[in-house]
PDB file of C-alpha atoms in Angstrom:
ATOM      1  CA  UNK Z   1      41.860  77.662 137.654  1.00 49.00           C
ATOM      2  CA  UNK Z   2      43.778  74.168 137.068  1.00 48.00           C
ATOM      3  CA  UNK Z   3      42.639  74.201 133.499  1.00 53.00           C
ATOM      4  CA  UNK Z   4      44.169  76.992 132.640  1.00 51.00           C
ATOM      5  CA  UNK Z   5      47.467  76.440 134.407  1.00 48.00           C
ATOM      6  CA  UNK Z   6      47.498  73.000 131.878  1.00 49.00           C
ATOM      7  CA  UNK Z   7      46.581  75.670 128.857  1.00 53.00           C
ATOM      8  CA  UNK Z   8      49.214  78.085 129.998  1.00 55.00           C
ATOM      9  CA  UNK Z   9      51.988  74.735 130.215  1.00 56.00           C
ATOM     10  CA  UNK Z  10      50.408  73.894 127.218  1.00 53.00           C
ATOM     11  CA  UNK Z  11      50.876  76.947 124.830  1.00 68.00           C
ATOM     12  CA  UNK Z  12      54.481  77.718 126.649  1.00 68.00           C
ATOM     13  CA  UNK Z  13      55.650  74.093 125.154  1.00 70.00           C
ATOM     14  CA  UNK Z  14      54.282  75.052 122.050  1.00 79.00           C
ATOM     15  CA  UNK Z  15      55.993  77.943 121.933  1.00 80.00           C
ATOM     16  CA  UNK Z  16      59.217  76.882 122.955  1.00 84.00           C
ATOM     17  CA  UNK Z  17      59.179  74.270 120.011  1.00 88.00           C
ATOM     18  CA  UNK Z  18      58.027  76.933 117.695  1.00 88.00           C
ATOM     19  CA  UNK Z  19      61.245  78.939 118.639  1.00 87.00           C
ATOM     20  CA  UNK Z  20      63.316  75.701 118.683  1.00 90.00           C
ATOM     21  CA  UNK Z  21      62.494  75.144 115.240  1.00 91.00           C
ATOM     22  CA  UNK Z  22      63.098  78.444 114.221  1.00 91.00           C
ATOM     23  CA  UNK Z  23      66.273  78.519 115.620  1.00 92.00           C
ATOM     24  CA  UNK Z  24      67.411  75.228 113.538  1.00 94.00           C
ATOM     25  CA  UNK Z  25      66.021  76.907 110.075  1.00 94.00           C
ATOM     26  CA  UNK Z  26      68.182  80.087 111.238  1.00 94.00           C
ATOM     27  CA  UNK Z  27      71.366  77.629 111.544  1.00 95.00           C
ATOM     28  CA  UNK Z  28      70.782  75.896 108.511  1.00 96.00           C
ATOM     29  CA  UNK Z  29      70.213  79.365 107.038  1.00 95.00           C
ATOM     30  CA  UNK Z  30      73.382  80.976 108.316  1.00 96.00           C
ATOM     31  CA  UNK Z  31      74.754  77.432 107.126  1.00 96.00           C
ATOM     32  CA  UNK Z  32      74.354  78.333 103.566  1.00 97.00           C
ATOM     33  CA  UNK Z  33      75.358  81.656 103.295  1.00 97.00           C
ATOM     34  CA  UNK Z  34      78.236  80.855 105.199  1.00 97.00           C
ATOM     35  CA  UNK Z  35      79.309  78.289 102.232  1.00 97.00           C
ATOM     36  CA  UNK Z  36      77.912  81.069 100.083  1.00 97.00           C
ATOM     37  CA  UNK Z  37      80.292  83.262 100.811  1.00 97.00           C
ATOM     38  CA  UNK Z  38      83.126  81.155 100.744  1.00 97.00           C
ATOM     39  CA  UNK Z  39      82.236  79.761  96.719  1.00 96.00           C
ATOM     40  CA  UNK Z  40      81.896  83.585  96.151  1.00 97.00           C
ATOM     41  CA  UNK Z  41      86.003  84.038  97.864  1.00 97.00           C
ATOM     42  CA  UNK Z  42      86.733  81.376  95.500  1.00 97.00           C
ATOM     43  CA  UNK Z  43      85.156  82.333  92.284  1.00 96.00           C
ATOM     44  CA  UNK Z  44      86.491  86.102  93.002  1.00 96.00           C
ATOM     45  CA  UNK Z  45      90.266  84.592  93.509  1.00 97.00           C
ATOM     46  CA  UNK Z  46      89.677  82.209  90.324  1.00 96.00           C
ATOM     47  CA  UNK Z  47      88.678  85.932  88.789  1.00 96.00           C
ATOM     48  CA  UNK Z  48      91.308  87.227  89.678  1.00 96.00           C
ATOM     49  CA  UNK Z  49      93.734  84.191  88.844  1.00 96.00           C
ATOM     50  CA  UNK Z  50      92.274  84.667  85.451  1.00 95.00           C
ATOM     51  CA  UNK Z  51      92.464  88.455  85.171  1.00 95.00           C
ATOM     52  CA  UNK Z  52      95.915  88.417  86.262  1.00 96.00           C
ATOM     53  CA  UNK Z  53      97.020  85.694  84.129  1.00 96.00           C
ATOM     54  CA  UNK Z  54      95.529  87.703  81.166  1.00 94.00           C
ATOM     55  CA  UNK Z  55      97.618  91.108  81.666  1.00 93.00           C
ATOM     56  CA  UNK Z  56     100.662  88.536  82.571  1.00 95.00           C
ATOM     57  CA  UNK Z  57     100.242  87.155  78.911  1.00 93.00           C
ATOM     58  CA  UNK Z  58      99.746  90.362  77.153  1.00 90.00           C
ATOM     59  CA  UNK Z  59     102.410  91.657  78.644  1.00 91.00           C
ATOM     60  CA  UNK Z  60     105.001  89.168  77.635  1.00 91.00           C
ATOM     61  CA  UNK Z  61     103.306  89.235  74.351  1.00 89.00           C
ATOM     62  CA  UNK Z  62     104.290  92.800  74.088  1.00 86.00           C
ATOM     63  CA  UNK Z  63     107.550  92.698  75.492  1.00 88.00           C
ATOM     64  CA  UNK Z  64     108.611  89.780  73.188  1.00 85.00           C
ATOM     65  CA  UNK Z  65     107.563  91.779  70.423  1.00 78.00           C
ATOM     66  CA  UNK Z  66     109.406  91.154  67.369  1.00 74.00           C
ATOM     67  CA  UNK Z  67     108.904  94.090  65.066  1.00 73.00           C
ATOM     68  CA  UNK Z  68     108.353  96.212  67.764  1.00 76.00           C
ATOM     69  CA  UNK Z  69     104.256  96.117  67.116  1.00 75.00           C
ATOM     70  CA  UNK Z  70     102.174  96.370  70.825  1.00 79.00           C
ATOM     71  CA  UNK Z  71      99.344  94.306  71.569  1.00 78.00           C
ATOM     72  CA  UNK Z  72      97.226  96.313  73.427  1.00 73.00           C
ATOM     73  CA  UNK Z  73      94.074  98.812  72.606  1.00 70.00           C
ATOM     74  CA  UNK Z  74      95.838 101.356  71.074  1.00 70.00           C
ATOM     75  CA  UNK Z  75      96.721  99.632  68.255  1.00 67.00           C
ATOM     76  CA  UNK Z  76      93.683  98.524  66.569  1.00 65.00           C
ATOM     77  CA  UNK Z  77      90.755 100.471  64.626  1.00 62.00           C
ATOM     78  CA  UNK Z  78      87.145 101.468  65.579  1.00 65.00           C
ATOM     79  CA  UNK Z  79      86.273  98.222  63.674  1.00 66.00           C
ATOM     80  CA  UNK Z  80      86.557  96.602  66.628  1.00 67.00           C
ATOM     81  CA  UNK Z  81      83.820  94.829  68.383  1.00 70.00           C
ATOM     82  CA  UNK Z  82      83.269  92.894  71.269  1.00 71.00           C
ATOM     83  CA  UNK Z  83      82.668  89.154  70.783  1.00 72.00           C
ATOM     84  CA  UNK Z  84      81.084  87.493  73.876  1.00 73.00           C
ATOM     85  CA  UNK Z  85      78.465  89.861  75.310  1.00 74.00           C
ATOM     86  CA  UNK Z  86      76.224  89.104  78.630  1.00 75.00           C
ATOM     87  CA  UNK Z  87      73.110  89.667  79.071  1.00 76.00           C
ATOM     88  CA  UNK Z  88      72.177  89.645  83.251  1.00 73.00           C
ATOM     89  CA  UNK Z  89      68.733  88.783  83.802  1.00 73.00           C
ATOM     90  CA  UNK Z  90      66.988  88.656  87.313  1.00 67.00           C
ATOM     91  CA  UNK Z  91      63.955  87.512  86.329  1.00 62.00           C
ATOM     92  CA  UNK Z  92      65.152  83.711  84.186  1.00 53.00           C
ATOM     93  CA  UNK Z  93      61.911  83.234  82.620  1.00 53.00           C
ATOM     94  CA  UNK Z  94      62.171  86.185  80.296  1.00 43.00           C
ATOM     95  CA  UNK Z  95      65.428  84.676  79.062  1.00 41.00           C
ATOM     96  CA  UNK Z  96      65.382  83.052  76.058  1.00 40.00           C
ATOM     97  CA  UNK Z  97      68.662  82.355  75.586  1.00 39.00           C
ATOM     98  CA  UNK Z  98      70.480  81.217  79.173  1.00 40.00           C
ATOM     99  CA  UNK Z  99      73.697  79.620  79.398  1.00 43.00           C
ATOM    100  CA  UNK Z 100      74.638  79.286  82.932  1.00 41.00           C
ATOM    101  CA  UNK Z 101      71.766  79.333  85.603  1.00 41.00           C
ATOM    102  CA  UNK Z 102      73.117  78.235  88.929  1.00 39.00           C
ATOM    103  CA  UNK Z 103      71.639  78.159  92.495  1.00 40.00           C
ATOM    104  CA  UNK Z 104      68.977  77.844  93.718  1.00 41.00           C
ATOM    105  CA  UNK Z 105      65.359  79.227  94.051  1.00 41.00           C
ATOM    106  CA  UNK Z 106      64.400  82.891  93.775  1.00 42.00           C
ATOM    107  CA  UNK Z 107      68.020  84.019  93.684  1.00 41.00           C
ATOM    108  CA  UNK Z 108      69.088  82.541  90.368  1.00 49.00           C
ATOM    109  CA  UNK Z 109      70.442  85.033  87.537  1.00 54.00           C
ATOM    110  CA  UNK Z 110      69.956  84.068  83.989  1.00 58.00           C
ATOM    111  CA  UNK Z 111      73.116  85.175  82.213  1.00 59.00           C
ATOM    112  CA  UNK Z 112      72.954  84.964  78.287  1.00 61.00           C
ATOM    113  CA  UNK Z 113      76.134  85.064  76.131  1.00 61.00           C
ATOM    114  CA  UNK Z 114      75.938  86.039  73.084  1.00 60.00           C
ATOM    115  CA  UNK Z 115      78.749  85.363  70.464  1.00 61.00           C
ATOM    116  CA  UNK Z 116      78.701  88.302  67.590  1.00 57.00           C
ATOM    117  CA  UNK Z 117      79.930  87.577  64.408  1.00 51.00           C
ATOM    118  CA  UNK Z 118      82.566  89.899  63.395  1.00 48.00           C
ATOM    119  CA  UNK Z 119      82.496  90.797  59.493  1.00 48.00           C
ATOM    120  CA  UNK Z 120      85.009  91.039  57.992  1.00 46.00           C
ATOM    121  CA  UNK Z 121      85.925  94.776  57.301  1.00 45.00           C
ATOM    122  CA  UNK Z 122      89.293  94.130  55.786  1.00 47.00           C
ATOM    123  CA  UNK Z 123      88.908  95.064  51.598  1.00 41.00           C
ATOM    124  CA  UNK Z 124      91.639  91.880  51.040  1.00 45.00           C
ATOM    125  CA  UNK Z 125      89.515  89.429  52.631  1.00 47.00           C
ATOM    126  CA  UNK Z 126      86.276  91.092  50.512  1.00 45.00           C
ATOM    127  CA  UNK Z 127      84.977  89.326  47.439  1.00 48.00           C
ATOM    128  CA  UNK Z 128      83.366  90.776  44.757  1.00 46.00           C
ATOM    129  CA  UNK Z 129      79.930  89.307  44.840  1.00 47.00           C
ATOM    130  CA  UNK Z 130      78.981  86.618  42.684  1.00 50.00           C
ATOM    131  CA  UNK Z 131      76.025  84.422  41.667  1.00 44.00           C
ATOM    132  CA  UNK Z 132      76.605  81.531  44.207  1.00 47.00           C
ATOM    133  CA  UNK Z 133      77.414  83.729  47.375  1.00 45.00           C
ATOM    134  CA  UNK Z 134      74.471  86.536  46.939  1.00 44.00           C
ATOM    135  CA  UNK Z 135      72.465  84.045  49.543  1.00 43.00           C
ATOM    136  CA  UNK Z 136      74.976  83.983  52.222  1.00 45.00           C
ATOM    137  CA  UNK Z 137      74.373  87.215  54.063  1.00 45.00           C
ATOM    138  CA  UNK Z 138      77.269  86.263  56.658  1.00 46.00           C
ATOM    139  CA  UNK Z 139      80.663  86.904  56.701  1.00 48.00           C
ATOM    140  CA  UNK Z 140      83.081  84.304  58.319  1.00 48.00           C
ATOM    141  CA  UNK Z 141      83.850  84.651  61.970  1.00 53.00           C
ATOM    142  CA  UNK Z 142      87.099  85.811  61.789  1.00 70.00           C
ATOM    143  CA  UNK Z 143      89.549  85.635  65.156  1.00 76.00           C
ATOM    144  CA  UNK Z 144      90.324  89.204  66.550  1.00 77.00           C
ATOM    145  CA  UNK Z 145      94.051  88.056  67.009  1.00 79.00           C
ATOM    146  CA  UNK Z 146      94.069  88.232  63.503  1.00 78.00           C
ATOM    147  CA  UNK Z 147      94.490  91.669  63.268  1.00 76.00           C
ATOM    148  CA  UNK Z 148      97.867  91.211  64.347  1.00 76.00           C
ATOM    149  CA  UNK Z 149      98.809  88.853  61.545  1.00 76.00           C
ATOM    150  CA  UNK Z 150      99.009  85.336  61.404  1.00 80.00           C
ATOM    151  CA  UNK Z 151     101.474  84.144  63.041  1.00 81.00           C
ATOM    152  CA  UNK Z 152     100.561  85.531  66.309  1.00 81.00           C
ATOM    153  CA  UNK Z 153     103.114  84.831  69.479  1.00 85.00           C
ATOM    154  CA  UNK Z 154     101.654  81.984  72.208  1.00 90.00           C
ATOM    155  CA  UNK Z 155     101.342  84.762  74.821  1.00 91.00           C
ATOM    156  CA  UNK Z 156      98.857  86.623  73.383  1.00 89.00           C
ATOM    157  CA  UNK Z 157      96.538  83.542  72.494  1.00 91.00           C
ATOM    158  CA  UNK Z 158      96.919  82.914  75.907  1.00 94.00           C
ATOM    159  CA  UNK Z 159      95.819  86.123  77.252  1.00 92.00           C
ATOM    160  CA  UNK Z 160      92.883  85.852  74.997  1.00 90.00           C
ATOM    161  CA  UNK Z 161      92.280  82.599  76.229  1.00 92.00           C
ATOM    162  CA  UNK Z 162      92.248  83.595  79.914  1.00 93.00           C
ATOM    163  CA  UNK Z 163      89.983  86.910  79.400  1.00 91.00           C
ATOM    164  CA  UNK Z 164      87.266  84.584  77.256  1.00 89.00           C
ATOM    165  CA  UNK Z 165      87.163  82.349  80.522  1.00 91.00           C
ATOM    166  CA  UNK Z 166      86.626  85.408  82.867  1.00 91.00           C
ATOM    167  CA  UNK Z 167      84.164  86.768  81.417  1.00 88.00           C
ATOM    168  CA  UNK Z 168      82.199  83.395  80.066  1.00 87.00           C
ATOM    169  CA  UNK Z 169      82.653  81.908  83.135  1.00 88.00           C
ATOM    170  CA  UNK Z 170      83.715  83.529  86.523  1.00 92.00           C
ATOM    171  CA  UNK Z 171      81.483  86.553  85.952  1.00 91.00           C
ATOM    172  CA  UNK Z 172      78.140  85.015  85.918  1.00 90.00           C
ATOM    173  CA  UNK Z 173      79.203  82.500  88.538  1.00 92.00           C
ATOM    174  CA  UNK Z 174      79.968  85.540  91.402  1.00 93.00           C
ATOM    175  CA  UNK Z 175      76.633  86.961  89.587  1.00 92.00           C
ATOM    176  CA  UNK Z 176      74.378  83.975  90.981  1.00 92.00           C
ATOM    177  CA  UNK Z 177      76.170  83.669  94.093  1.00 95.00           C
ATOM    178  CA  UNK Z 178      75.853  87.430  94.810  1.00 94.00           C
ATOM    179  CA  UNK Z 179      72.193  87.171  94.065  1.00 93.00           C
ATOM    180  CA  UNK Z 180      71.460  83.674  96.017  1.00 94.00           C
ATOM    181  CA  UNK Z 181      73.869  85.158  98.783  1.00 95.00           C
ATOM    182  CA  UNK Z 182      71.639  88.775  98.478  1.00 95.00           C
ATOM    183  CA  UNK Z 183      67.604  86.541  98.924  1.00 95.00           C
ATOM    184  CA  UNK Z 184      69.754  84.607 101.707  1.00 96.00           C
ATOM    185  CA  UNK Z 185      70.242  87.921 103.627  1.00 96.00           C
ATOM    186  CA  UNK Z 186      66.362  88.557 103.530  1.00 95.00           C
ATOM    187  CA  UNK Z 187      65.188  84.917 104.840  1.00 95.00           C
ATOM    188  CA  UNK Z 188      67.776  85.397 107.451  1.00 95.00           C
ATOM    189  CA  UNK Z 189      66.397  88.750 108.525  1.00 95.00           C
ATOM    190  CA  UNK Z 190      62.900  87.161 108.252  1.00 94.00           C
ATOM    191  CA  UNK Z 191      63.416  84.391 110.153  1.00 93.00           C
ATOM    192  CA  UNK Z 192      65.134  86.893 112.913  1.00 93.00           C
ATOM    193  CA  UNK Z 193      62.076  88.610 113.649  1.00 93.00           C
ATOM    194  CA  UNK Z 194      59.489  85.909 113.671  1.00 91.00           C
ATOM    195  CA  UNK Z 195      62.170  84.510 117.138  1.00 90.00           C
ATOM    196  CA  UNK Z 196      61.936  87.900 118.722  1.00 90.00           C
ATOM    197  CA  UNK Z 197      58.386  88.248 118.588  1.00 89.00           C
ATOM    198  CA  UNK Z 198      58.442  84.861 120.522  1.00 84.00           C
ATOM    199  CA  UNK Z 199      60.734  86.014 122.971  1.00 72.00           C
TER     200      UNK Z 199
END
């Protein structure tokens, strides 16, 4: 009888230690999760600022245009191609050119940025092929701002840089943080289930 009481006390002590360990783990996970929520909110605010700055600069360029030229999607033709594309891969091992992989563990999402080199399709810029340029198949990279002329307003350049910053830096960071948050949510649920089973 005394052996049974001692055994129950030992089992109860082990159970309490395990439960306390799980509670500490849960606290750590929740702290990490709240830090990620804070980072996500800060990145989202930064993305909003970059996009609004880009649109504001674009509006300023349209307002102060001396030739009454409007800058926007209605005033370029179908030759326009994206100069930057993002490829998101939730399995980083398959990604061949990862640019950004933030976060830790399995929650990392690889982001590849491919900068395409748009070919100049303007007939004035093309030269007849000769023997020296036959080996050169790639056309030089052209800046989409040149479609609107050589002397574009500085606000249009500021708009372009704001949009590029938002796409190349903020969006991949938000995707990585969101992925890590989802992974932590799963771990938190598992830890809570274990705690419920113990007591």
